Amino acid sequence: MVTLSDVAKEANVSKMTVSRVINHPEQVTEELRGLVQQAMETLDYHPNSVAQALVNNRSNVVKFITLEDIDTTEPYYMNLLFGFAQGLTKKQYALQLVTDPKQIGQGRADGYLITGARNEDYEWFDKLKKPFVLFGENHRGYDFVDTDNQSGERIATEYALSRLYKRIIFVGIDVKEPFEYSREAGYINTLQKHQMIPQIYRVGNHSHEAQKLIKDNFKELKKDTCFICASDRIAVGVIRQLQKEGARIPDDFGVIGFDGVFLDQVSNPKLTTVKQSIFKMGDLLANMLLQKIAQSGSPQGEIMIEPTLVRRETTR
Amino acid sequence: MVTLSDVAKEANVSKMTVSRVINHPEQVTEELRGLVQQAMETLDYHPNSVAQALVNNRSNVVKFITLEDIDTTEPYYMNLLFGFAQGLTKKQYALQLVTDPKQIGQGRADGYLITGARNEDYEWFDKLKKPFVLFGENHRGYDFVDTDNQSGERIATEYALSRLYKRIIFVGIDVKEPFEYSREAGYINTLQKHQMIPQIYRVGNHSHEAQKLIKDNFKELKKDTCFICASDRIAVGVIRQLQKEGARIPDDFGVIGFDGVFLDQVSNPKLTTVKQSIFKMGDLLANMLLQKIAQSGSPQGEIMIEPTLVRRETTR
């Protein structure tokens, strides 16, 4: 490994001079600067980002904190992470992944991206000493990027109606979180506009819970119904039980999911779904966080990304 | 942001002294050291990892390089990444994700983890200036961590035989890579031991290609056959077409996958599979890479992790 001492030797100057060229180039003559920079090039010594980080008391590292259990997370975190990492790499930032909130304060980082936050987490957010941004909408004034959840379910519900399904049932996720309220609002408002009565079920975000819901209620279901599901996991469970009951998809029953990452493509039949632009959101979150760090923590506001409906085989 | 100057002011010493306490504590009196350290604590200034990195010409950053297209990667990369990140965090290392090989040399990093390498990639590996380790077996002497692929398919084949399937067909991935040869060898050697004749098909690693294979060959298939598949993606395609043909799983046909991350759980029926310990391998790769960096690039050898058979609904 090339060290600062090697550079000093190569340039035939003191270590102090090398250090000054790196940290306070304005205090050094042009001649000395040239000598040292040439030595650094010769030896392939690249101290800039690290040295600058030291001068600014920056680590050039941010933490990606996920508060959901990894085993239960959707594969879409992979996309979010790649988008986020791409945004960071452009600015020569690196990331640490944190799954245990206790690790947040350990070591060094200039800021945090927090994902999977639930109501009970907000209490300790205000104690964080570094700038942070959230992936996921909230109404407490924290900066965030999210899909426009309400718009997504409005598009899904309008599409189901345009395919002439007579009944539209919403199967939501059983959590009291803003993203869920927004998805339900998108559905409710659209039905209201068409003077139809909403019918909402809520289950845990697992395919087997959705499957059980359909099993328990199948006898009361009528043909010409479309299910608007708050996640692809739920949609997969609905499809599975409809198939077990011998129901015809999409002729008698339509199913529309939400997320559009991986699961929708491996489902059989392939799932019509509201696709989130996860990679893009990751990139935007990196930009937002780095800007917030550069601006000493000043508010960045909220960004809502429009999702797109992907039409496949579970709607007619 | 707290800077080195703030610490100097707080401790009432020169910036040089603060710098010396950080970089060469052995050159400073105990009294001065105490003063500066107290000032750093008061101001919540944590320069250690960054300062040490500067002194050692280290960035405390490594790159996670994936050479496969992200859209086509299995969700298991998420697990690998989390395991790798956990291993790094223990040593206060951060990571940058790289998906474009051209970005490898950009910016700073002390070493690389390379995943998804194919034969054509090895040419440029030797030009890399930093230590690196591979995720995925190779026979060219590069350090790696991988699943014991041969052992995995031996376990799968032995299990299929123990469930009294009379014919065992291997559906492999159509690539000329060591991991695939090892999986095939595990199958072939086991059949040979039982004096049975191997029957191998190879398709691209997509469920629809496996589905087409079964469709094209279904008439020649006999009951009491078990398919040993080189991935869960392939297994899912085999299952799908067997179901379309009205074949009974697991009574007439058994299916065993490989990977055991996510896809096996959402398949219907749930998939019997050879499960890789991906998270653990990520952690081991971090340890291997950081040790290699600490030892100035000396060889670390190879680690093969034994996979486990998970018995579910696609075998009788």
CSV table of N, CA, C and O in Angstrom, one decimal, chain B residues 190-297:
chain,number,residue,atom,x,y,z
B,190,THR,N,-24.1,-40.0,-8.6
B,190,THR,CA,-25.0,-40.8,-7.8
B,190,THR,C,-25.7,-41.8,-8.6
B,190,THR,O,-25.9,-43.0,-8.1
B,191,LEU,N,-26.2,-41.5,-9.8
B,191,LEU,CA,-26.8,-42.5,-10.6
B,191,LEU,C,-25.9,-43.7,-10.9
B,191,LEU,O,-26.3,-44.8,-10.9
B,192,GLN,N,-24.7,-43.3,-11.2
B,192,GLN,CA,-23.6,-44.3,-11.6
B,192,GLN,C,-23.5,-45.3,-10.4
B,192,GLN,O,-23.4,-46.5,-10.6
B,193,LYS,N,-23.5,-44.7,-9.2
B,193,LYS,CA,-23.4,-45.6,-8.0
B,193,LYS,C,-24.5,-46.6,-7.9
B,193,LYS,O,-24.4,-47.7,-7.4
B,194,HIS,N,-25.7,-46.1,-8.4
B,194,HIS,CA,-26.9,-47.0,-8.3
B,194,HIS,C,-27.1,-47.7,-9.7
B,194,HIS,O,-28.1,-48.3,-9.9
B,195,GLN,N,-26.0,-47.7,-10.5
B,195,GLN,CA,-26.1,-48.3,-11.8
B,195,GLN,C,-27.3,-47.9,-12.7
B,195,GLN,O,-28.0,-48.8,-13.3
B,196,MET,N,-27.5,-46.6,-12.7
B,196,MET,CA,-28.6,-46.1,-13.6
B,196,MET,C,-28.0,-45.2,-14.6
B,196,MET,O,-26.9,-44.7,-14.4
B,197,ILE,N,-28.7,-45.0,-15.7
B,197,ILE,CA,-28.2,-44.2,-16.8
B,197,ILE,C,-28.7,-42.8,-16.7
B,197,ILE,O,-29.9,-42.5,-16.6
B,198,PRO,N,-27.7,-41.8,-16.7
B,198,PRO,CA,-28.2,-40.4,-16.6
B,198,PRO,C,-28.9,-40.0,-17.8
B,198,PRO,O,-28.7,-40.4,-19.0
B,199,GLN,N,-29.9,-39.0,-17.6
B,199,GLN,CA,-30.6,-38.4,-18.7
B,199,GLN,C,-30.6,-36.9,-18.4
B,199,GLN,O,-31.3,-36.5,-17.5
B,200,ILE,N,-29.9,-36.1,-19.2
B,200,ILE,CA,-29.7,-34.7,-18.9
B,200,ILE,C,-30.3,-33.8,-20.0
B,200,ILE,O,-30.0,-34.1,-21.2
B,201,TYR,N,-31.1,-32.8,-19.7
B,201,TYR,CA,-31.5,-31.8,-20.6
B,201,TYR,C,-30.9,-30.5,-20.0
B,201,TYR,O,-30.6,-30.3,-18.9
B,202,ARG,N,-30.7,-29.5,-21.0
B,202,ARG,CA,-30.2,-28.2,-20.5
B,202,ARG,C,-31.0,-27.1,-21.2
B,202,ARG,O,-31.3,-27.2,-22.4
B,203,VAL,N,-31.4,-26.1,-20.4
B,203,VAL,CA,-32.2,-25.0,-20.9
B,203,VAL,C,-31.7,-23.7,-20.3
B,203,VAL,O,-30.9,-23.7,-19.3
B,204,GLY,N,-32.0,-22.6,-20.9
B,204,GLY,CA,-31.7,-21.3,-20.3
B,204,GLY,C,-32.4,-21.2,-18.9
B,204,GLY,O,-33.4,-21.9,-18.7
B,205,ASN,N,-31.9,-20.4,-18.0
B,205,ASN,CA,-32.4,-20.4,-16.6
B,205,ASN,C,-33.6,-19.5,-16.5
B,205,ASN,O,-33.7,-18.5,-15.8
B,206,HIS,N,-34.7,-19.9,-17.2
B,206,HIS,CA,-36.0,-19.2,-17.2
B,206,HIS,C,-37.1,-20.3,-17.1
B,206,HIS,O,-37.0,-21.3,-17.8
B,207,SER,N,-38.1,-20.0,-16.3
B,207,SER,CA,-39.2,-20.9,-16.2
B,207,SER,C,-39.9,-21.3,-17.5
B,207,SER,O,-40.2,-22.4,-17.7
B,208,HIS,N,-40.0,-20.3,-18.4
B,208,HIS,CA,-40.7,-20.6,-19.6
B,208,HIS,C,-39.9,-21.6,-20.5
B,208,HIS,O,-40.5,-22.4,-21.3
B,209,GLU,N,-38.6,-21.5,-20.4
B,209,GLU,CA,-37.8,-22.5,-21.2
B,209,GLU,C,-38.0,-23.9,-20.7
B,209,GLU,O,-38.1,-24.9,-21.4
B,210,ALA,N,-38.0,-24.0,-19.3
B,210,ALA,CA,-38.2,-25.3,-18.7
B,210,ALA,C,-39.6,-25.8,-19.1
B,210,ALA,O,-39.8,-27.0,-19.3
B,211,GLN,N,-40.6,-24.9,-19.1
B,211,GLN,CA,-42.0,-25.3,-19.4
B,211,GLN,C,-42.1,-25.8,-20.8
B,211,GLN,O,-42.7,-26.8,-21.1
B,212,LYS,N,-41.4,-25.2,-21.7
B,212,LYS,CA,-41.4,-25.6,-23.1
B,212,LYS,C,-40.7,-27.0,-23.3
B,212,LYS,O,-41.2,-27.9,-24.0
B,213,LEU,N,-39.7,-27.2,-22.5
B,213,LEU,CA,-39.0,-28.5,-22.5
B,213,LEU,C,-40.0,-29.7,-22.2
B,213,LEU,O,-40.0,-30.7,-22.8
B,214,ILE,N,-40.7,-29.4,-21.1
B,214,ILE,CA,-41.7,-30.5,-20.7
B,214,ILE,C,-42.8,-30.6,-21.7
B,214,ILE,O,-43.2,-31.8,-22.0
B,215,LYS,N,-43.2,-29.5,-22.2
B,215,LYS,CA,-44.3,-29.6,-23.2
B,215,LYS,C,-43.9,-30.4,-24.4
B,215,LYS,O,-44.6,-31.3,-24.9
B,216,ASP,N,-42.6,-30.1,-24.9
B,216,ASP,CA,-42.1,-30.8,-26.1
B,216,ASP,C,-41.9,-32.3,-25.9
B,216,ASP,O,-41.8,-33.1,-26.8
B,217,ASN,N,-41.6,-32.7,-24.6
B,217,ASN,CA,-41.2,-34.1,-24.3
B,217,ASN,C,-42.3,-34.8,-23.5
B,217,ASN,O,-42.0,-36.0,-23.1
B,218,PHE,N,-43.4,-34.2,-23.2
B,218,PHE,CA,-44.3,-34.8,-22.2
B,218,PHE,C,-44.8,-36.2,-22.6
B,218,PHE,O,-44.8,-37.1,-21.8
B,219,LYS,N,-45.0,-36.5,-23.9
B,219,LYS,CA,-45.5,-37.8,-24.4
B,219,LYS,C,-44.5,-38.9,-24.1
B,219,LYS,O,-44.9,-40.0,-23.9
B,220,GLU,N,-43.2,-38.6,-24.1
B,220,GLU,CA,-42.2,-39.6,-23.8
B,220,GLU,C,-42.0,-39.9,-22.3
B,220,GLU,O,-41.3,-40.8,-21.9
B,221,LEU,N,-42.5,-39.0,-21.5
B,221,LEU,CA,-42.3,-39.1,-20.0
B,221,LEU,C,-43.1,-40.2,-19.5
B,221,LEU,O,-44.3,-40.4,-19.9
B,222,LYS,N,-42.5,-41.0,-18.5
B,222,LYS,CA,-43.3,-42.0,-17.9
B,222,LYS,C,-43.5,-41.7,-16.4
B,222,LYS,O,-42.7,-40.9,-15.8
B,223,LYS,N,-44.6,-42.2,-15.8
B,223,LYS,CA,-44.8,-41.9,-14.4
B,223,LYS,C,-43.7,-42.4,-13.6
B,223,LYS,O,-42.8,-43.2,-14.1
B,224,ASP,N,-43.6,-42.0,-12.3
B,224,ASP,CA,-42.5,-42.4,-11.4
B,224,ASP,C,-41.2,-41.8,-11.8
B,224,ASP,O,-40.1,-42.4,-11.6
B,225,THR,N,-41.3,-40.6,-12.3
B,225,THR,CA,-40.1,-39.8,-12.7
B,225,THR,C,-39.9,-38.7,-11.7
B,225,THR,O,-40.9,-38.0,-11.4
B,226,CYS,N,-38.7,-38.4,-11.3
B,226,CYS,CA,-38.4,-37.2,-10.5
B,226,CYS,C,-37.4,-36.3,-11.3
B,226,CYS,O,-36.4,-36.8,-11.9
B,227,PHE,N,-37.7,-35.0,-11.4
B,227,PHE,CA,-36.8,-34.1,-12.0
B,227,PHE,C,-35.9,-33.4,-11.0
B,227,PHE,O,-36.4,-32.8,-10.1
B,228,ILE,N,-34.6,-33.5,-11.2
B,228,ILE,CA,-33.6,-32.8,-10.4
B,228,ILE,C,-33.3,-31.5,-11.2
B,228,ILE,O,-32.7,-31.6,-12.3
B,229,CYS,N,-33.7,-30.4,-10.7
B,229,CYS,CA,-33.5,-29.1,-11.5
B,229,CYS,C,-32.3,-28.3,-10.9
B,229,CYS,O,-32.2,-28.2,-9.7
B,230,ALA,N,-31.6,-27.7,-11.8
B,230,ALA,CA,-30.4,-26.9,-11.4
B,230,ALA,C,-30.7,-25.6,-10.8
B,230,ALA,O,-29.8,-24.9,-10.4
B,231,SER,N,-32.0,-25.2,-10.9
B,231,SER,CA,-32.4,-23.9,-10.2
B,231,SER,C,-33.9,-24.0,-9.9
B,231,SER,O,-34.6,-24.8,-10.5
B,232,ASP,N,-34.3,-23.2,-9.0
B,232,ASP,CA,-35.8,-23.1,-8.6
B,232,ASP,C,-36.6,-22.5,-9.8
B,232,ASP,O,-37.7,-22.9,-10.0
B,233,ARG,N,-36.0,-21.6,-10.6
B,233,ARG,CA,-36.6,-21.1,-11.7
B,233,ARG,C,-37.0,-22.2,-12.7
B,233,ARG,O,-38.1,-22.2,-13.2
B,234,ILE,N,-36.1,-23.1,-12.9
B,234,ILE,CA,-36.3,-24.2,-13.8
B,234,ILE,C,-37.4,-25.1,-13.2
B,234,ILE,O,-38.3,-25.5,-13.9
B,235,ALA,N,-37.3,-25.4,-11.9
B,235,ALA,CA,-38.3,-26.3,-11.3
B,235,ALA,C,-39.7,-25.7,-11.4
B,235,ALA,O,-40.6,-26.4,-11.6
B,236,VAL,N,-39.8,-24.4,-11.2
B,236,VAL,CA,-41.1,-23.7,-11.3
B,236,VAL,C,-41.7,-23.9,-12.7
B,236,VAL,O,-42.9,-24.2,-12.9
B,237,GLY,N,-40.9,-23.9,-13.8
B,237,GLY,CA,-41.4,-24.1,-15.1
B,237,GLY,C,-41.8,-25.5,-15.3
B,237,GLY,O,-42.8,-25.8,-16.0
B,238,VAL,N,-41.0,-26.5,-14.8
B,238,VAL,CA,-41.3,-27.9,-14.9
B,238,VAL,C,-42.7,-28.2,-14.3
B,238,VAL,O,-43.6,-28.8,-14.8
B,239,ILE,N,-42.9,-27.6,-13.1
B,239,ILE,CA,-44.1,-27.8,-12.3
B,239,ILE,C,-45.3,-27.3,-13.1
B,239,ILE,O,-46.3,-27.9,-13.3
B,240,ARG,N,-45.1,-26.1,-13.6
B,240,ARG,CA,-46.2,-25.4,-14.3
B,240,ARG,C,-46.7,-26.2,-15.5
B,240,ARG,O,-47.9,-26.4,-15.7
B,241,GLN,N,-45.8,-26.8,-16.3
B,241,GLN,CA,-46.2,-27.5,-17.5
B,241,GLN,C,-46.8,-28.9,-17.1
B,241,GLN,O,-47.7,-29.4,-17.7
B,242,LEU,N,-46.2,-29.5,-16.1
B,242,LEU,CA,-46.7,-30.8,-15.6
B,242,LEU,C,-48.2,-30.6,-15.2
B,242,LEU,O,-49.1,-31.4,-15.5
B,243,GLN,N,-48.5,-29.5,-14.5
B,243,GLN,CA,-49.8,-29.2,-14.1
B,243,GLN,C,-50.7,-29.0,-15.3
B,243,GLN,O,-51.9,-29.5,-15.3
B,244,LYS,N,-50.2,-28.3,-16.3
B,244,LYS,CA,-51.0,-28.0,-17.5
B,244,LYS,C,-51.4,-29.3,-18.2
B,244,LYS,O,-52.4,-29.5,-18.8
B,245,GLU,N,-50.5,-30.3,-18.1
B,245,GLU,CA,-50.7,-31.6,-18.8
B,245,GLU,C,-51.6,-32.5,-17.9
B,245,GLU,O,-51.9,-33.6,-18.3
B,246,GLY,N,-51.9,-32.0,-16.7
B,246,GLY,CA,-52.8,-32.8,-15.8
B,246,GLY,C,-52.1,-33.9,-15.1
B,246,GLY,O,-52.7,-34.8,-14.5
B,247,ALA,N,-50.7,-33.8,-15.0
B,247,ALA,CA,-49.9,-34.8,-14.3
B,247,ALA,C,-50.0,-34.6,-12.8
B,247,ALA,O,-50.2,-33.4,-12.3
B,248,ARG,N,-49.9,-35.6,-12.0
B,248,ARG,CA,-50.1,-35.5,-10.6
B,248,ARG,C,-48.7,-35.3,-9.9
B,248,ARG,O,-47.8,-36.2,-10.1
B,249,ILE,N,-48.5,-34.2,-9.1
B,249,ILE,CA,-47.3,-33.9,-8.4
B,249,ILE,C,-47.7,-34.1,-6.9
B,249,ILE,O,-48.7,-33.5,-6.5
B,250,PRO,N,-47.0,-34.8,-6.1
B,250,PRO,CA,-45.8,-35.5,-6.3
B,250,PRO,C,-46.0,-37.0,-6.6
B,250,PRO,O,-45.0,-37.7,-6.8
B,251,ASP,N,-47.2,-37.5,-6.8
B,251,ASP,CA,-47.5,-38.9,-6.9
B,251,ASP,C,-46.8,-39.5,-8.1
B,251,ASP,O,-46.1,-40.5,-8.0
B,252,ASP,N,-47.1,-38.9,-9.3
B,252,ASP,CA,-46.5,-39.5,-10.5
B,252,ASP,C,-45.2,-38.8,-10.9
B,252,ASP,O,-44.3,-39.5,-11.4
B,253,PHE,N,-45.1,-37.6,-10.6
B,253,PHE,CA,-43.8,-36.8,-10.9
B,253,PHE,C,-43.3,-36.0,-9.7
B,253,PHE,O,-44.1,-35.3,-9.1
B,254,GLY,N,-42.1,-36.2,-9.4
B,254,GLY,CA,-41.4,-35.4,-8.4
B,254,GLY,C,-40.6,-34.3,-9.0
B,254,GLY,O,-40.2,-34.4,-10.1
B,255,VAL,N,-40.4,-33.2,-8.3
B,255,VAL,CA,-39.6,-32.1,-8.7
B,255,VAL,C,-38.8,-31.6,-7.6
B,255,VAL,O,-39.3,-31.3,-6.5
B,256,ILE,N,-37.5,-31.4,-7.8
B,256,ILE,CA,-36.6,-30.9,-6.8
B,256,ILE,C,-35.8,-29.7,-7.4
B,256,ILE,O,-35.2,-29.8,-8.5
B,257,GLY,N,-35.8,-28.6,-6.7
B,257,GLY,CA,-35.2,-27.4,-7.2
B,257,GLY,C,-33.8,-27.2,-6.6
B,257,GLY,O,-33.2,-28.1,-6.0
B,258,PHE,N,-33.2,-26.0,-6.9
B,258,PHE,CA,-31.9,-25.6,-6.3
B,258,PHE,C,-31.9,-24.1,-6.1
B,258,PHE,O,-32.2,-23.4,-7.0
B,259,ASP,N,-31.5,-23.7,-4.9
B,259,ASP,CA,-31.4,-22.3,-4.5
B,259,ASP,C,-32.0,-22.0,-3.2
B,259,ASP,O,-31.4,-21.7,-2.2
B,260,GLY,N,-33.4,-22.2,-3.2
B,260,GLY,CA,-34.1,-22.1,-1.9
B,260,GLY,C,-34.2,-20.7,-1.4
B,260,GLY,O,-34.2,-20.5,-0.1
B,261,VAL,N,-34.3,-19.7,-2.3
B,261,VAL,CA,-34.6,-18.4,-1.8
B,261,VAL,C,-35.8,-17.8,-2.5
B,261,VAL,O,-35.8,-17.6,-3.7
B,262,PHE,N,-36.8,-17.6,-1.7
B,262,PHE,CA,-38.1,-16.9,-2.1
B,262,PHE,C,-38.9,-17.7,-3.1
B,262,PHE,O,-40.1,-18.0,-2.8
B,263,LEU,N,-38.4,-17.9,-4.3
B,263,LEU,CA,-39.2,-18.6,-5.4
B,263,LEU,C,-39.7,-19.9,-4.9
B,263,LEU,O,-40.9,-20.3,-5.3
B,264,ASP,N,-39.0,-20.7,-4.2
B,264,ASP,CA,-39.4,-22.0,-3.7
B,264,ASP,C,-40.6,-21.9,-2.8
B,264,ASP,O,-41.5,-22.8,-2.7
B,265,GLN,N,-40.8,-20.7,-2.1
B,265,GLN,CA,-41.9,-20.6,-1.2
B,265,GLN,C,-43.1,-20.1,-1.8
B,265,GLN,O,-44.2,-20.3,-1.3
B,266,VAL,N,-43.0,-19.3,-2.9
B,266,VAL,CA,-44.2,-18.8,-3.6
B,266,VAL,C,-44.7,-19.8,-4.6
B,266,VAL,O,-45.7,-19.6,-5.2
B,267,SER,N,-43.9,-20.8,-4.9
B,267,SER,CA,-44.4,-21.8,-5.9
B,267,SER,C,-45.6,-22.6,-5.3
B,267,SER,O,-45.7,-22.7,-4.1
B,268,ASN,N,-46.4,-23.1,-6.2
B,268,ASN,CA,-47.6,-23.8,-5.8
B,268,ASN,C,-47.7,-25.1,-6.6
B,268,ASN,O,-48.0,-25.1,-7.8
B,269,PRO,N,-47.6,-26.3,-6.0
B,269,PRO,CA,-47.3,-26.6,-4.6
B,269,PRO,C,-45.9,-26.1,-4.2
B,269,PRO,O,-45.0,-25.9,-5.1
B,270,LYS,N,-45.6,-26.0,-2.9
B,270,LYS,CA,-44.3,-25.5,-2.4
B,270,LYS,C,-43.3,-26.5,-2.8
B,270,LYS,O,-43.5,-27.7,-2.8
B,271,LEU,N,-42.1,-26.0,-3.1
B,271,LEU,CA,-41.1,-26.7,-3.8
B,271,LEU,C,-40.1,-27.4,-2.8
B,271,LEU,O,-39.5,-26.7,-1.9
B,272,THR,N,-39.8,-28.7,-3.1
B,272,THR,CA,-38.7,-29.3,-2.4
B,272,THR,C,-37.4,-28.8,-3.1
B,272,THR,O,-37.4,-28.8,-4.3
B,273,THR,N,-36.5,-28.4,-2.3
B,273,THR,CA,-35.3,-27.8,-3.0
B,273,THR,C,-34.0,-27.9,-2.2
B,273,THR,O,-34.0,-28.2,-1.0
B,274,VAL,N,-32.9,-27.7,-2.9
B,274,VAL,CA,-31.6,-27.7,-2.2
B,274,VAL,C,-31.3,-26.3,-1.9
B,274,VAL,O,-31.1,-25.4,-2.8
B,275,LYS,N,-31.3,-26.0,-0.6
B,275,LYS,CA,-31.2,-24.6,-0.1
B,275,LYS,C,-29.8,-24.2,0.1
B,275,LYS,O,-29.1,-24.8,0.9
B,276,GLN,N,-29.4,-23.1,-0.5
B,276,GLN,CA,-28.0,-22.5,-0.3
B,276,GLN,C,-28.1,-21.6,0.9
B,276,GLN,O,-29.1,-20.9,1.1
B,277,SER,N,-27.0,-21.5,1.7
B,277,SER,CA,-27.0,-20.6,2.8
B,277,SER,C,-26.4,-19.3,2.3
B,277,SER,O,-25.2,-19.0,2.6
B,278,ILE,N,-27.2,-18.5,1.6
B,278,ILE,CA,-26.7,-17.3,0.9
B,278,ILE,C,-26.2,-16.3,1.9
B,278,ILE,O,-25.1,-15.7,1.7
B,279,PHE,N,-27.0,-16.0,2.9
B,279,PHE,CA,-26.6,-14.9,3.8
B,279,PHE,C,-25.3,-15.3,4.5
B,279,PHE,O,-24.4,-14.4,4.5
B,280,LYS,N,-25.1,-16.5,4.9
B,280,LYS,CA,-23.9,-16.9,5.5
B,280,LYS,C,-22.7,-16.8,4.5
B,280,LYS,O,-21.6,-16.4,4.9
B,281,MET,N,-22.9,-17.1,3.3
B,281,MET,CA,-21.8,-17.0,2.3
B,281,MET,C,-21.4,-15.5,2.1
B,281,MET,O,-20.2,-15.2,1.9
B,282,GLY,N,-22.4,-14.6,2.2
B,282,GLY,CA,-22.1,-13.2,2.1
B,282,GLY,C,-21.2,-12.7,3.2
B,282,GLY,O,-20.2,-12.0,3.0
B,283,ASP,N,-21.5,-13.2,4.4
B,283,ASP,CA,-20.8,-12.9,5.6
B,283,ASP,C,-19.3,-13.4,5.5
B,283,ASP,O,-18.3,-12.7,5.7
B,284,LEU,N,-19.2,-14.6,5.0
B,284,LEU,CA,-17.9,-15.3,4.8
B,284,LEU,C,-17.1,-14.5,3.8
B,284,LEU,O,-15.9,-14.4,3.9
B,285,LEU,N,-17.7,-14.1,2.7
B,285,LEU,CA,-17.0,-13.3,1.6
B,285,LEU,C,-16.5,-12.0,2.2
B,285,LEU,O,-15.4,-11.6,1.8
B,286,ALA,N,-17.3,-11.4,3.0
B,286,ALA,CA,-16.8,-10.1,3.6
B,286,ALA,C,-15.5,-10.4,4.5
B,286,ALA,O,-14.5,-9.7,4.3
B,287,ASN,N,-15.6,-11.4,5.3
B,287,ASN,CA,-14.4,-11.8,6.1
B,287,ASN,C,-13.2,-12.1,5.2
B,287,ASN,O,-12.1,-11.7,5.5
B,288,MET,N,-13.4,-12.9,4.2
B,288,MET,CA,-12.3,-13.3,3.3
B,288,MET,C,-11.7,-12.1,2.6
B,288,MET,O,-10.5,-11.9,2.6
B,289,LEU,N,-12.6,-11.2,2.1
B,289,LEU,CA,-12.0,-10.0,1.4
B,289,LEU,C,-11.3,-9.1,2.4
B,289,LEU,O,-10.2,-8.6,2.0
B,290,LEU,N,-11.8,-8.8,3.5
B,290,LEU,CA,-11.2,-7.9,4.5
B,290,LEU,C,-9.8,-8.5,4.9
B,290,LEU,O,-8.8,-7.8,5.1
B,291,GLN,N,-9.8,-9.8,5.1
B,291,GLN,CA,-8.6,-10.5,5.5
B,291,GLN,C,-7.5,-10.4,4.4
B,291,GLN,O,-6.4,-10.1,4.6
B,292,LYS,N,-8.0,-10.5,3.2
B,292,LYS,CA,-7.1,-10.5,2.0
B,292,LYS,C,-6.5,-9.0,1.9
B,292,LYS,O,-5.4,-8.9,1.6
B,293,ILE,N,-7.4,-8.0,2.1
B,293,ILE,CA,-6.9,-6.7,2.1
B,293,ILE,C,-5.9,-6.4,3.2
B,293,ILE,O,-4.8,-5.9,3.0
B,294,ALA,N,-6.2,-6.9,4.4
B,294,ALA,CA,-5.2,-6.7,5.5
B,294,ALA,C,-3.9,-7.4,5.3
B,294,ALA,O,-2.9,-7.0,5.7
B,295,GLN,N,-3.9,-8.5,4.5
B,295,GLN,CA,-2.7,-9.3,4.2
B,295,GLN,C,-2.1,-8.9,2.8
B,295,GLN,O,-1.5,-9.8,2.2
B,296,SER,N,-2.4,-7.7,2.4
B,296,SER,CA,-1.9,-7.2,1.1
B,296,SER,C,-2.1,-8.1,0.0
B,296,SER,O,-1.2,-8.3,-0.9
B,297,GLY,N,-3.3,-8.8,-0.1
B,297,GLY,CA,-3.6,-9.5,-1.3
B,297,GLY,C,-3.2,-11.0,-1.3
B,297,GLY,O,-3.3,-11.7,-2.3
